[in-house]
Tab-separated table of C-alpha atoms in Angstrom:
chain	number	residue	atom	x	y	z
M	28	MET	CA	171.358	68.699	153.958
M	29	ALA	CA	169.274	68.847	150.782
M	30	LYS	CA	170.520	66.860	147.838
M	31	LYS	CA	171.811	68.843	144.908
M	32	SER	CA	169.548	69.029	141.855
M	33	GLY	CA	170.922	66.808	139.094
M	34	SER	CA	172.548	64.278	141.450
M	35	ILE	CA	171.928	60.527	141.146
M	36	THR	CA	169.985	58.256	143.491
M	37	TYR	CA	168.610	54.711	143.194
M	38	LYS	CA	164.918	53.925	143.651
M	39	CYS	CA	163.209	50.574	144.073
M	40	SER	CA	160.633	49.971	141.313
M	41	ASN	CA	158.710	47.673	143.661
M	42	CYS	CA	158.282	49.647	146.887
M	43	GLY	CA	159.683	53.119	146.101
M	44	TYR	CA	162.561	52.979	148.585
M	45	SER	CA	165.532	55.138	147.511
M	46	GLN	CA	169.189	55.391	148.579
M	47	PRO	CA	172.370	56.997	147.159
M	48	ARG	CA	174.115	53.723	146.134
M	49	TRP	CA	173.075	50.764	144.022
M	50	LEU	CA	172.419	47.424	145.727
M	51	GLY	CA	171.511	44.088	144.248
M	52	ARG	CA	168.664	43.677	146.725
M	53	CYS	CA	166.260	46.301	148.109
M	54	PRO	CA	166.749	46.634	151.913
M	55	GLU	CA	163.084	47.597	152.344
M	56	CYS	CA	161.117	44.906	150.455
M	57	GLY	CA	163.836	42.381	149.682
M	58	GLU	CA	163.265	42.433	145.879
M	59	TRP	CA	166.311	41.569	143.774
M	60	ASN	CA	167.594	43.855	140.934
M	61	SER	CA	164.794	46.377	141.472
M	62	LEU	CA	166.902	49.518	142.143
M	63	GLU	CA	166.829	51.893	139.152
M	64	GLU	CA	168.962	54.950	138.545
M	65	ILE	CA	167.052	58.184	139.192
M	66	ILE	CA	168.018	61.825	138.595
M	67	LEU	CA	167.058	64.389	141.243
M	68	ASP	CA	165.539	67.390	139.425
M	69	LYS	CA	163.176	69.742	141.205
M	70	ASN	CA	162.226	71.428	137.905
M	71	ALA	CA	161.388	68.208	136.079
M	72	VAL	CA	158.065	67.682	134.322
M	73	THR	CA	156.757	64.143	134.683
M	74	PRO	CA	153.375	62.404	134.292
M	75	ALA	CA	153.004	62.505	138.078
M	76	GLY	CA	152.986	66.267	138.019
M	77	ARG	CA	155.157	69.339	137.640
M	78	GLY	CA	157.969	69.739	140.135
M	79	THR	CA	158.503	66.054	140.936
M	80	ALA	CA	161.896	65.666	142.596
M	81	MET	CA	162.926	62.342	141.034
M	82	VAL	CA	162.983	61.489	137.340
M	83	GLU	CA	163.942	58.135	135.901
M	84	LYS	CA	167.119	58.257	133.862
M	85	GLN	CA	166.345	57.576	130.208
M	86	LYS	CA	168.330	54.903	128.400
M	87	PRO	CA	168.463	54.027	124.670
M	88	VAL	CA	166.394	51.121	123.414
M	89	SER	CA	166.306	49.242	120.130
M	90	LEU	CA	163.960	50.926	117.674
M	91	GLN	CA	162.823	47.503	116.474
M	92	THR	CA	161.376	46.720	119.911
M	93	VAL	CA	159.368	49.970	120.111
M	94	GLU	CA	155.631	49.494	119.539
M	95	ALA	CA	153.989	51.994	117.202
M	96	GLN	CA	150.975	53.768	118.651
M	97	THR	CA	147.577	53.527	116.985
M	98	ASN	CA	144.631	55.893	117.225
M	99	THR	CA	147.009	58.786	117.812
M	100	ARG	CA	144.906	61.498	116.171
M	101	LEU	CA	142.541	63.961	117.782
M	102	TYR	CA	139.986	65.092	115.195
M	103	THR	CA	139.053	68.761	115.361
M	104	GLY	CA	135.678	68.233	113.653
M	105	ILE	CA	136.585	70.927	111.087
M	106	THR	CA	137.274	69.246	107.745
M	107	GLU	CA	139.676	71.805	106.313
M	108	PHE	CA	141.625	72.087	109.585
M	109	ASP	CA	142.002	68.304	109.824
M	110	ARG	CA	143.124	68.215	106.188
M	111	VAL	CA	145.957	70.694	106.810
M	112	LEU	CA	147.005	68.843	109.984
M	113	GLY	CA	147.353	65.612	108.009
M	114	GLY	CA	144.108	63.916	109.050
M	115	GLY	CA	143.672	65.355	112.524
M	116	ALA	CA	145.959	66.662	115.258
M	117	ALA	CA	148.561	64.131	116.404
M	118	LYS	CA	148.381	63.473	120.146
M	119	ARG	CA	151.344	64.640	122.238
M	120	SER	CA	152.059	67.306	119.618
M	121	ALA	CA	152.378	71.089	119.738
M	122	ILE	CA	150.863	73.287	117.012
M	123	LEU	CA	151.748	76.936	116.375
M	124	LEU	CA	149.103	78.991	114.535
M	125	GLY	CA	150.076	82.403	113.156
M	126	GLY	CA	147.975	85.064	111.475
M	127	GLU	CA	147.451	88.795	111.287
M	128	PRO	CA	145.171	90.542	113.816
M	129	GLY	CA	141.449	90.169	113.134
M	130	ILE	CA	141.794	87.329	110.641
M	131	GLY	CA	139.814	84.910	112.819
M	132	LYS	CA	142.354	82.890	114.832
M	133	SER	CA	140.293	83.047	118.040
M	134	THR	CA	137.125	82.207	116.106
M	135	LEU	CA	138.775	79.175	114.515
M	136	LEU	CA	140.116	77.919	117.836
M	137	LEU	CA	136.819	78.396	119.676
M	138	GLN	CA	135.027	76.460	116.928
M	139	THR	CA	137.762	73.828	117.152
M	140	ALA	CA	137.238	73.521	120.906
M	141	ALA	CA	133.492	72.939	120.513
M	142	ASN	CA	133.776	70.565	117.545
M	143	THR	CA	136.583	68.514	119.097
M	144	ILE	CA	134.324	67.472	121.966
M	145	LYS	CA	131.426	66.791	119.612
M	146	THR	CA	133.529	64.730	117.189
M	147	ASN	CA	135.627	62.636	119.579
M	148	SER	CA	133.899	62.071	122.914
M	149	ASN	CA	131.811	64.028	125.335
M	150	GLN	CA	134.239	62.835	128.015
M	151	ASP	CA	137.054	64.872	126.450
M	152	LYS	CA	137.807	68.224	128.027
M	153	VAL	CA	139.202	71.357	126.421
M	154	LEU	CA	141.104	74.062	128.306
M	155	TYR	CA	141.052	77.470	126.616
M	156	ILE	CA	143.681	79.786	128.135
M	157	SER	CA	143.345	83.407	127.034
M	158	GLY	CA	145.767	86.160	127.925
M	159	GLU	CA	144.048	88.700	125.672
M	160	GLU	CA	140.307	88.382	126.382
M	161	SER	CA	138.129	87.942	129.434
M	162	ALA	CA	135.896	84.913	129.961
M	163	SER	CA	132.780	87.006	129.281
M	164	GLN	CA	134.135	88.155	125.904
M	165	ILE	CA	134.841	84.570	124.887
M	166	LYS	CA	131.358	83.536	126.047
M	167	GLU	CA	129.794	86.299	123.921
M	168	ARG	CA	131.641	84.998	120.861
M	169	ALA	CA	130.539	81.432	121.594
M	170	ASP	CA	126.905	82.546	121.868
M	171	ARG	CA	127.157	84.475	118.621
M	172	LEU	CA	128.540	81.391	116.885
M	173	CYS	CA	125.876	79.170	118.517
M	174	LEU	CA	128.507	76.825	119.971
M	175	ASN	CA	127.980	74.230	122.676
M	176	CYS	CA	130.294	75.276	125.522
M	177	GLU	CA	129.892	72.115	127.622
M	178	ASN	CA	133.239	70.616	128.727
M	179	ILE	CA	135.106	73.754	127.619
M	180	GLN	CA	137.031	75.256	130.526
M	181	ILE	CA	138.031	78.927	130.250
M	182	LEU	CA	141.025	80.442	132.039
M	183	SER	CA	141.782	84.134	131.539
M	184	THR	CA	145.324	84.628	132.796
M	185	SER	CA	148.810	85.576	131.662
M	186	ARG	CA	150.680	83.664	134.383
M	187	LEU	CA	152.356	80.439	133.321
M	188	GLU	CA	152.056	78.911	136.781
M	189	ASP	CA	148.259	79.386	136.864
M	190	SER	CA	148.001	77.758	133.425
M	191	LEU	CA	150.077	74.717	134.398
M	192	ASP	CA	148.142	74.226	137.646
M	193	ALA	CA	144.862	74.271	135.692
M	194	MET	CA	146.241	71.786	133.168
M	195	ASP	CA	147.320	69.459	135.980
M	196	SER	CA	143.909	69.568	137.671
M	197	ILE	CA	141.736	69.255	134.530
M	198	ASN	CA	143.990	67.016	132.389
M	199	PRO	CA	142.399	68.224	129.113
M	200	SER	CA	142.593	66.471	125.748
M	201	LEU	CA	143.117	69.799	124.001
M	202	VAL	CA	144.908	72.876	125.363
M	203	ILE	CA	144.548	76.194	123.534
M	204	ILE	CA	146.866	79.131	124.348
M	205	ASP	CA	145.684	82.458	122.927
M	206	SER	CA	148.310	83.771	122.601
M	207	ILE	CA	151.773	82.570	123.611
M	208	GLN	CA	153.140	86.146	123.498
M	209	THR	CA	150.894	87.141	126.425
M	210	ILE	CA	152.050	84.374	128.789
M	211	TYR	CA	154.848	85.117	131.253
M	212	SER	CA	156.590	83.465	134.191
M	213	ALA	CA	158.436	85.093	137.070
M	214	GLU	CA	161.261	82.615	136.442
M	215	ALA	CA	162.008	84.353	133.100
M	216	GLY	CA	161.140	87.935	134.125
M	217	ILE	CA	157.905	89.879	134.432
M	218	ILE	CA	157.658	91.259	130.885
M	219	PRO	CA	155.694	88.996	128.489
M	220	GLY	CA	156.682	88.595	124.855
M	221	THR	CA	160.469	88.648	125.297
M	222	VAL	CA	162.648	85.986	123.693
M	223	ASN	CA	163.356	84.306	127.031
M	224	GLN	CA	159.692	84.344	128.018
M	225	LEU	CA	158.550	82.821	124.726
M	226	LYS	CA	161.103	80.011	124.832
M	227	TYR	CA	160.635	79.286	128.539
M	228	CYS	CA	156.822	79.305	128.531
M	229	ALA	CA	156.532	77.386	125.262
M	230	ASN	CA	158.943	74.748	126.547
M	231	GLU	CA	156.868	74.274	129.725
M	232	PHE	CA	153.640	73.816	127.746
M	233	ILE	CA	155.262	71.482	125.205
M	234	SER	CA	156.875	69.383	127.942
M	235	TRP	CA	153.467	68.979	129.589
M	236	VAL	CA	151.675	67.639	126.476
M	237	LYS	CA	154.596	65.376	125.498
M	238	GLU	CA	153.927	63.338	128.647
M	239	ARG	CA	150.170	62.995	128.070
M	240	ASP	CA	147.715	62.115	125.289
M	241	SER	CA	146.915	65.782	124.743
M	242	VAL	CA	147.244	68.311	121.939
M	243	LEU	CA	148.583	71.853	122.369
M	244	ILE	CA	147.610	74.702	120.039
M	245	MET	CA	149.304	78.076	120.520
M	246	THR	CA	148.486	81.214	118.557
M	247	ALA	CA	151.227	83.687	117.702
M	248	HIS	CA	151.401	87.254	116.462
M	249	VAL	CA	152.890	88.005	113.049
M	250	THR	CA	155.192	90.724	111.748
M	251	LYS	CA	154.434	93.214	108.970
M	252	GLU	CA	155.933	90.768	106.484
M	253	GLY	CA	153.434	88.089	107.590
M	254	THR	CA	155.940	85.827	109.359
M	255	ILE	CA	155.445	84.607	112.914
M	256	ALA	CA	156.892	87.067	115.426
M	257	GLY	CA	159.427	86.017	118.023
M	258	PRO	CA	162.481	83.771	117.786
M	259	LYS	CA	162.676	81.230	114.994
M	260	SER	CA	163.581	78.675	117.661
M	261	LEU	CA	159.915	78.693	118.695
M	262	GLU	CA	159.043	77.215	115.299
M	263	HIS	CA	161.717	74.550	115.794
M	264	MET	CA	160.297	73.617	119.205
M	265	VAL	CA	156.801	72.775	117.946
M	266	ASP	CA	155.708	69.915	115.680
M	267	THR	CA	153.461	71.882	113.316
M	268	VAL	CA	153.528	75.499	112.134
M	269	ILE	CA	150.349	76.725	110.428
M	270	SER	CA	149.817	80.044	108.680
M	271	PHE	CA	146.373	81.666	108.510
M	272	GLU	CA	145.963	84.118	105.606
M	273	ARG	CA	143.199	85.853	103.678
M	274	ASN	CA	142.562	87.566	100.382
M	275	ASN	CA	140.735	90.838	99.898
M	276	GLU	CA	137.346	89.129	100.300
M	277	ASP	CA	135.976	86.805	102.992
M	278	ILE	CA	138.150	83.871	101.930
M	279	ARG	CA	140.633	82.474	104.470
M	280	PHE	CA	143.554	80.159	103.639
M	281	LEU	CA	145.099	77.725	106.094
M	282	HIS	CA	148.334	75.964	105.166
M	283	ALA	CA	151.176	74.263	107.037
M	284	GLN	CA	154.715	75.581	106.781
M	285	LYS	CA	155.988	72.649	108.863
M	286	ASN	CA	154.305	69.373	109.804
M	287	ARG	CA	156.067	66.397	111.377
M	288	PHE	CA	152.931	64.256	111.082
M	289	GLY	CA	151.625	65.065	107.613
M	290	SER	CA	152.083	66.865	104.318
M	291	VAL	CA	152.721	70.593	104.014
M	292	ASP	CA	151.080	70.744	100.574
M	293	GLU	CA	147.452	70.712	101.725
M	294	LEU	CA	145.456	73.953	101.642
M	295	GLY	CA	142.455	74.595	103.861
M	296	ILE	CA	139.894	77.094	102.568
M	297	PHE	CA	137.233	78.847	104.648
M	298	THR	CA	134.696	81.611	104.218
M	299	MET	CA	133.974	84.015	107.070
M	300	THR	CA	130.243	84.285	107.778
M	301	GLU	CA	128.041	85.545	110.601
M	302	LYS	CA	128.180	82.047	112.112
M	303	GLY	CA	131.976	81.948	112.013
M	304	LEU	CA	134.316	80.139	109.655
M	305	GLU	CA	132.737	77.669	107.240
M	306	CYS	CA	134.632	75.097	105.163
M	307	VAL	CA	134.523	75.454	101.378
M	308	ALA	CA	133.356	72.017	100.250
M	309	ASP	CA	134.143	72.297	96.505
M	310	PRO	CA	136.843	74.919	95.904
M	311	ALA	CA	137.784	73.770	92.365
M	312	SER	CA	136.114	76.759	90.688
M	313	LEU	CA	136.451	79.185	93.620
M	314	PHE	CA	139.243	81.187	91.991
M	315	LEU	CA	137.719	81.427	88.513
M	316	THR	CA	135.972	84.509	87.155
M	317	ARG	CA	132.885	83.461	85.216
M	318	ARG	CA	132.456	85.691	82.163
M	319	THR	CA	129.683	85.793	79.611
M	320	ALA	CA	131.659	88.095	77.322
M	321	LYS	CA	134.998	87.430	75.672
M	322	GLN	CA	137.958	86.974	77.997
M	323	PRO	CA	140.236	90.060	78.125
M	324	ALA	CA	143.842	89.990	77.014
M	325	GLY	CA	146.421	88.997	79.617
M	326	VAL	CA	144.307	86.288	81.296
M	327	ALA	CA	145.128	82.561	81.297
M	328	CYS	CA	143.571	79.695	83.298
M	329	THR	CA	145.552	76.768	84.656
M	330	PRO	CA	144.855	73.718	86.870
M	331	VAL	CA	147.079	73.499	89.951
M	332	PHE	CA	147.446	70.907	92.689
M	333	GLU	CA	147.319	71.909	96.339
M	334	GLY	CA	147.844	68.724	98.310
M	335	SER	CA	145.272	66.182	97.082
M	336	ARG	CA	142.919	68.602	95.292
M	337	VAL	CA	142.907	70.338	91.915
M	338	PHE	CA	142.040	74.030	91.614
M	339	LEU	CA	141.456	76.018	88.448
M	340	VAL	CA	143.034	79.432	88.893
M	341	GLU	CA	143.224	82.515	86.750
M	342	ILE	CA	146.595	84.196	86.131
M	343	GLN	CA	146.404	87.852	85.132
M	344	ALA	CA	149.234	89.742	83.417
M	345	LEU	CA	149.706	93.374	82.419
M	346	THR	CA	152.627	94.996	80.608
M	347	VAL	CA	153.185	98.733	80.260
M	348	PRO	CA	156.192	100.766	79.045
M	349	ALA	CA	158.779	101.110	81.807
M	350	LYS	CA	158.576	104.409	83.679
M	351	ALA	CA	162.308	104.391	84.238
M	352	SER	CA	165.323	103.139	82.340
M	353	ILE	CA	165.113	99.781	84.185
M	354	SER	CA	162.028	97.594	83.867
M	355	ARG	CA	160.528	96.031	86.997
M	356	VAL	CA	158.344	93.044	87.890
M	357	TYR	CA	155.461	93.516	90.331
M	358	SER	CA	154.169	90.150	91.534
M	359	GLU	CA	152.976	89.105	95.004
M	360	LYS	CA	151.272	85.726	94.425
M	361	ILE	CA	153.910	84.322	92.053
M	362	ASP	CA	157.631	84.639	92.678
M	363	SER	CA	158.938	87.652	90.741
M	364	GLY	CA	162.093	85.725	89.793
M	365	ARG	CA	159.975	83.129	88.018
M	366	VAL	CA	158.070	85.861	86.148
M	367	ALA	CA	161.342	87.430	84.982
M	368	ARG	CA	162.618	84.020	83.846
M	369	ILE	CA	159.471	83.250	81.812
M	370	ALA	CA	159.636	86.715	80.201
M	371	ALA	CA	163.287	86.107	79.279
M	372	VAL	CA	162.430	82.756	77.648
M	373	LEU	CA	159.655	84.421	75.612
M	374	GLU	CA	162.014	87.180	74.518
M	375	LYS	CA	164.740	84.729	73.493
M	376	ARG	CA	162.618	81.975	71.888
M	377	CYS	CA	159.699	83.972	70.450
M	378	GLY	CA	161.330	87.328	69.731
M	379	ILE	CA	158.854	89.413	71.746
M	380	VAL	CA	160.503	92.171	73.818
M	381	PHE	CA	159.853	92.554	77.558
M	382	SER	CA	163.074	94.327	78.552
M	383	ASP	CA	161.466	97.768	78.109
M	384	GLN	CA	158.234	96.842	79.928
M	385	ASP	CA	157.060	96.918	83.531
M	386	ILE	CA	155.301	93.617	84.266
M	387	TYR	CA	152.382	93.250	86.686
M	388	ILE	CA	151.181	89.764	87.703
M	389	ASN	CA	148.151	88.831	89.800
M	390	VAL	CA	146.273	85.626	90.687
M	391	ALA	CA	142.484	85.867	90.982
M	392	GLY	CA	141.242	84.929	94.450
M	393	GLY	CA	144.519	85.762	96.173
M	394	VAL	CA	145.967	82.227	96.292
M	395	ARG	CA	149.764	81.864	96.100
M	396	LEU	CA	151.185	79.691	93.306
M	397	ALA	CA	154.557	77.989	93.526
M	398	GLU	CA	154.477	74.762	91.470
M	399	SER	CA	156.245	74.548	88.105
M	400	SER	CA	153.099	73.537	86.178
M	401	ILE	CA	151.985	77.177	85.966
M	402	ASP	CA	154.922	78.154	83.704
M	403	SER	CA	153.063	77.626	80.426
M	404	ALA	CA	149.953	79.504	81.553
M	405	LEU	CA	152.115	82.362	82.851
M	406	ALA	CA	153.936	82.517	79.516
M	407	ALA	CA	150.623	82.594	77.619
M	408	ALA	CA	149.294	85.363	79.887
M	409	LEU	CA	152.444	87.457	79.338
M	410	TYR	CA	152.300	86.959	75.561
M	411	SER	CA	148.597	87.840	75.570
M	412	ALA	CA	149.195	91.007	77.593
M	413	ARG	CA	152.109	92.104	75.391
M	414	THR	CA	150.337	91.503	72.061
M	415	ASP	CA	146.805	92.355	73.254
M	416	LEU	CA	145.561	89.028	71.862
M	417	ALA	CA	142.993	87.312	74.119
M	418	ILE	CA	142.969	83.593	74.941
M	419	ASN	CA	139.700	81.719	74.312
M	420	ASN	CA	137.409	81.351	77.327
M	421	ASP	CA	137.360	77.549	77.001
M	422	THR	CA	141.168	77.093	77.049
M	423	ALA	CA	143.212	75.921	80.034
M	424	ILE	CA	147.014	75.585	79.959
M	425	PHE	CA	149.607	73.804	82.066
M	426	GLY	CA	153.182	72.553	81.744
M	427	GLU	CA	156.687	73.362	82.939
M	428	LEU	CA	158.769	75.690	80.759
M	429	SER	CA	162.528	75.102	80.448
M	430	LEU	CA	165.131	77.731	79.561
M	431	ALA	CA	165.483	76.042	76.170
M	432	GLY	CA	161.833	76.760	75.424
M	433	GLU	CA	160.614	73.183	75.939
M	434	ILE	CA	157.239	72.409	77.527
M	435	ARG	CA	157.961	69.630	80.007
M	436	PRO	CA	155.435	67.175	81.530
M	437	VAL	CA	154.288	67.579	85.134
M	438	ASN	CA	152.883	65.104	87.635
M	439	LYS	CA	149.194	64.180	87.893
M	440	ALA	CA	148.459	65.424	84.385
M	441	LYS	CA	145.364	63.256	83.877
M	442	GLN	CA	143.716	64.649	87.012
M	443	ARG	CA	144.431	68.196	85.842
M	444	ILE	CA	142.898	67.526	82.424
M	445	LYS	CA	139.858	65.864	83.988
M	446	ALA	CA	139.319	68.810	86.339
M	447	GLY	CA	139.575	71.283	83.464
M	448	VAL	CA	137.084	69.384	81.304
M	449	SER	CA	134.617	69.033	84.204
M	450	LEU	CA	134.600	72.826	84.605
M	451	GLY	CA	133.863	73.469	80.935
M	452	PHE	CA	137.327	73.885	79.408
M	453	THR	CA	137.099	72.065	76.085
M	454	GLN	CA	140.746	72.760	75.198
M	455	VAL	CA	143.456	71.788	77.673
M	456	VAL	CA	146.824	72.698	76.156
M	457	CYS	CA	149.609	70.675	77.774
M	458	PRO	CA	152.560	68.337	77.070
M	459	GLU	CA	150.254	65.285	77.253
M	460	LYS	CA	148.478	63.368	74.474
M	461	GLU	CA	145.254	63.287	76.495
M	462	GLY	CA	144.975	67.037	75.891
M	463	ILE	CA	146.099	69.292	73.037
M	464	PHE	CA	149.755	68.308	72.830
M	465	VAL	CA	152.530	70.940	72.640
M	466	SER	CA	156.262	70.397	73.171
M	467	THR	CA	157.814	73.880	72.816
M	468	ILE	CA	156.913	77.450	73.661
M	469	LYS	CA	156.544	78.205	69.932
M	470	ASP	CA	154.023	75.364	69.563
M	471	LEU	CA	152.144	76.725	72.565
M	472	ILE	CA	151.920	80.230	71.125
M	473	LYS	CA	150.807	78.926	67.711
M	474	THR	CA	148.162	76.656	69.256
M	475	VAL	CA	146.686	79.165	71.705
M	476	PHE	CA	146.883	82.216	69.420
M	477	SER	CA	146.302	80.455	66.057
M	478	LYS	CA	143.779	83.009	64.854
């Protein structure tokens, strides 16, 4: 009679002999205290291979006795991608990459596959599993991008079992699944993309890499709102969640929404070219509009930090009489609640009315801004748009604005001032003595619009 899955047996660590009860001495080899408790599980995933019947029962150990692993990063060879991952992809980790159709997810991953082998070791192998494209289509893209395809194994399938068998036989350092919504298993039904299929298939892939020094990257579809489609539990199952976005031009933004092995503040910037995605080496002035004429009203420049780098961005504001009895705020790149709050502070502390105006806010270059240091520049842009008074071309502004109208200091002020000066801004208005010092919103308005 077959033993029930989940039952307990005892296995000798010396010779492999097993029996249902514990003994102090192994009857087969005679070794003392060598019988270890084992769980019978036909569905278990172990280093020996998928489907192993016996799994060693895990027991707690003292954290102090655990040895930390070194050299646990797999470098993708793409600078901006490694930056967002926290200095490379952590081994035994699962990464979920989401982005709208046609943004370049497959291009990024194919370039990652080729550069990973080139950067780390020619002995490393990459398995690219595609449920959306044939092998010939992927080869055509690789030829167009002039990529070295050596040591890249291609598997065009939607069956989970075929994918796991290939992973067992090749034992790759990097596994790419494009995309997880196309993979299905007969154990969870025959329709791919369902909640059960996503959770079951993702769990099988993640369990595989957790037992090996490999990295798993899965692409995912996104909804109309730009969030990753499928159950939110899929984001909880993986170690890193990365969003791939773009502006109206050829600029692509890569940023982490979750990262267990690094910061989520870093921003990766690419340009899409005929040769694929290329890293932007010096993005400090990427979002600035260079003008020879006088700057128009409603425009203010501010230095912002994204991870470890400073960017100079341009905030654009426009106010028009409200078309209805209730004014509205239209802002995609800056939270509309923040815009309404800054307008309320200006109305209360400076006496300029916004309650009868529709407010439109934009950020040049399409980058999203969330840090508090942009408050002062946003206030100056709103005041400029409302009064039709332009800010000087050589003026940059930063600082947090309180409800009391105070301009509060922000972190890394010296780096912001240095970045502004290096890009030609002779006046950096901020709550720091290294720049042009202001302490209240009234001081800011007087300093910026003194003429």
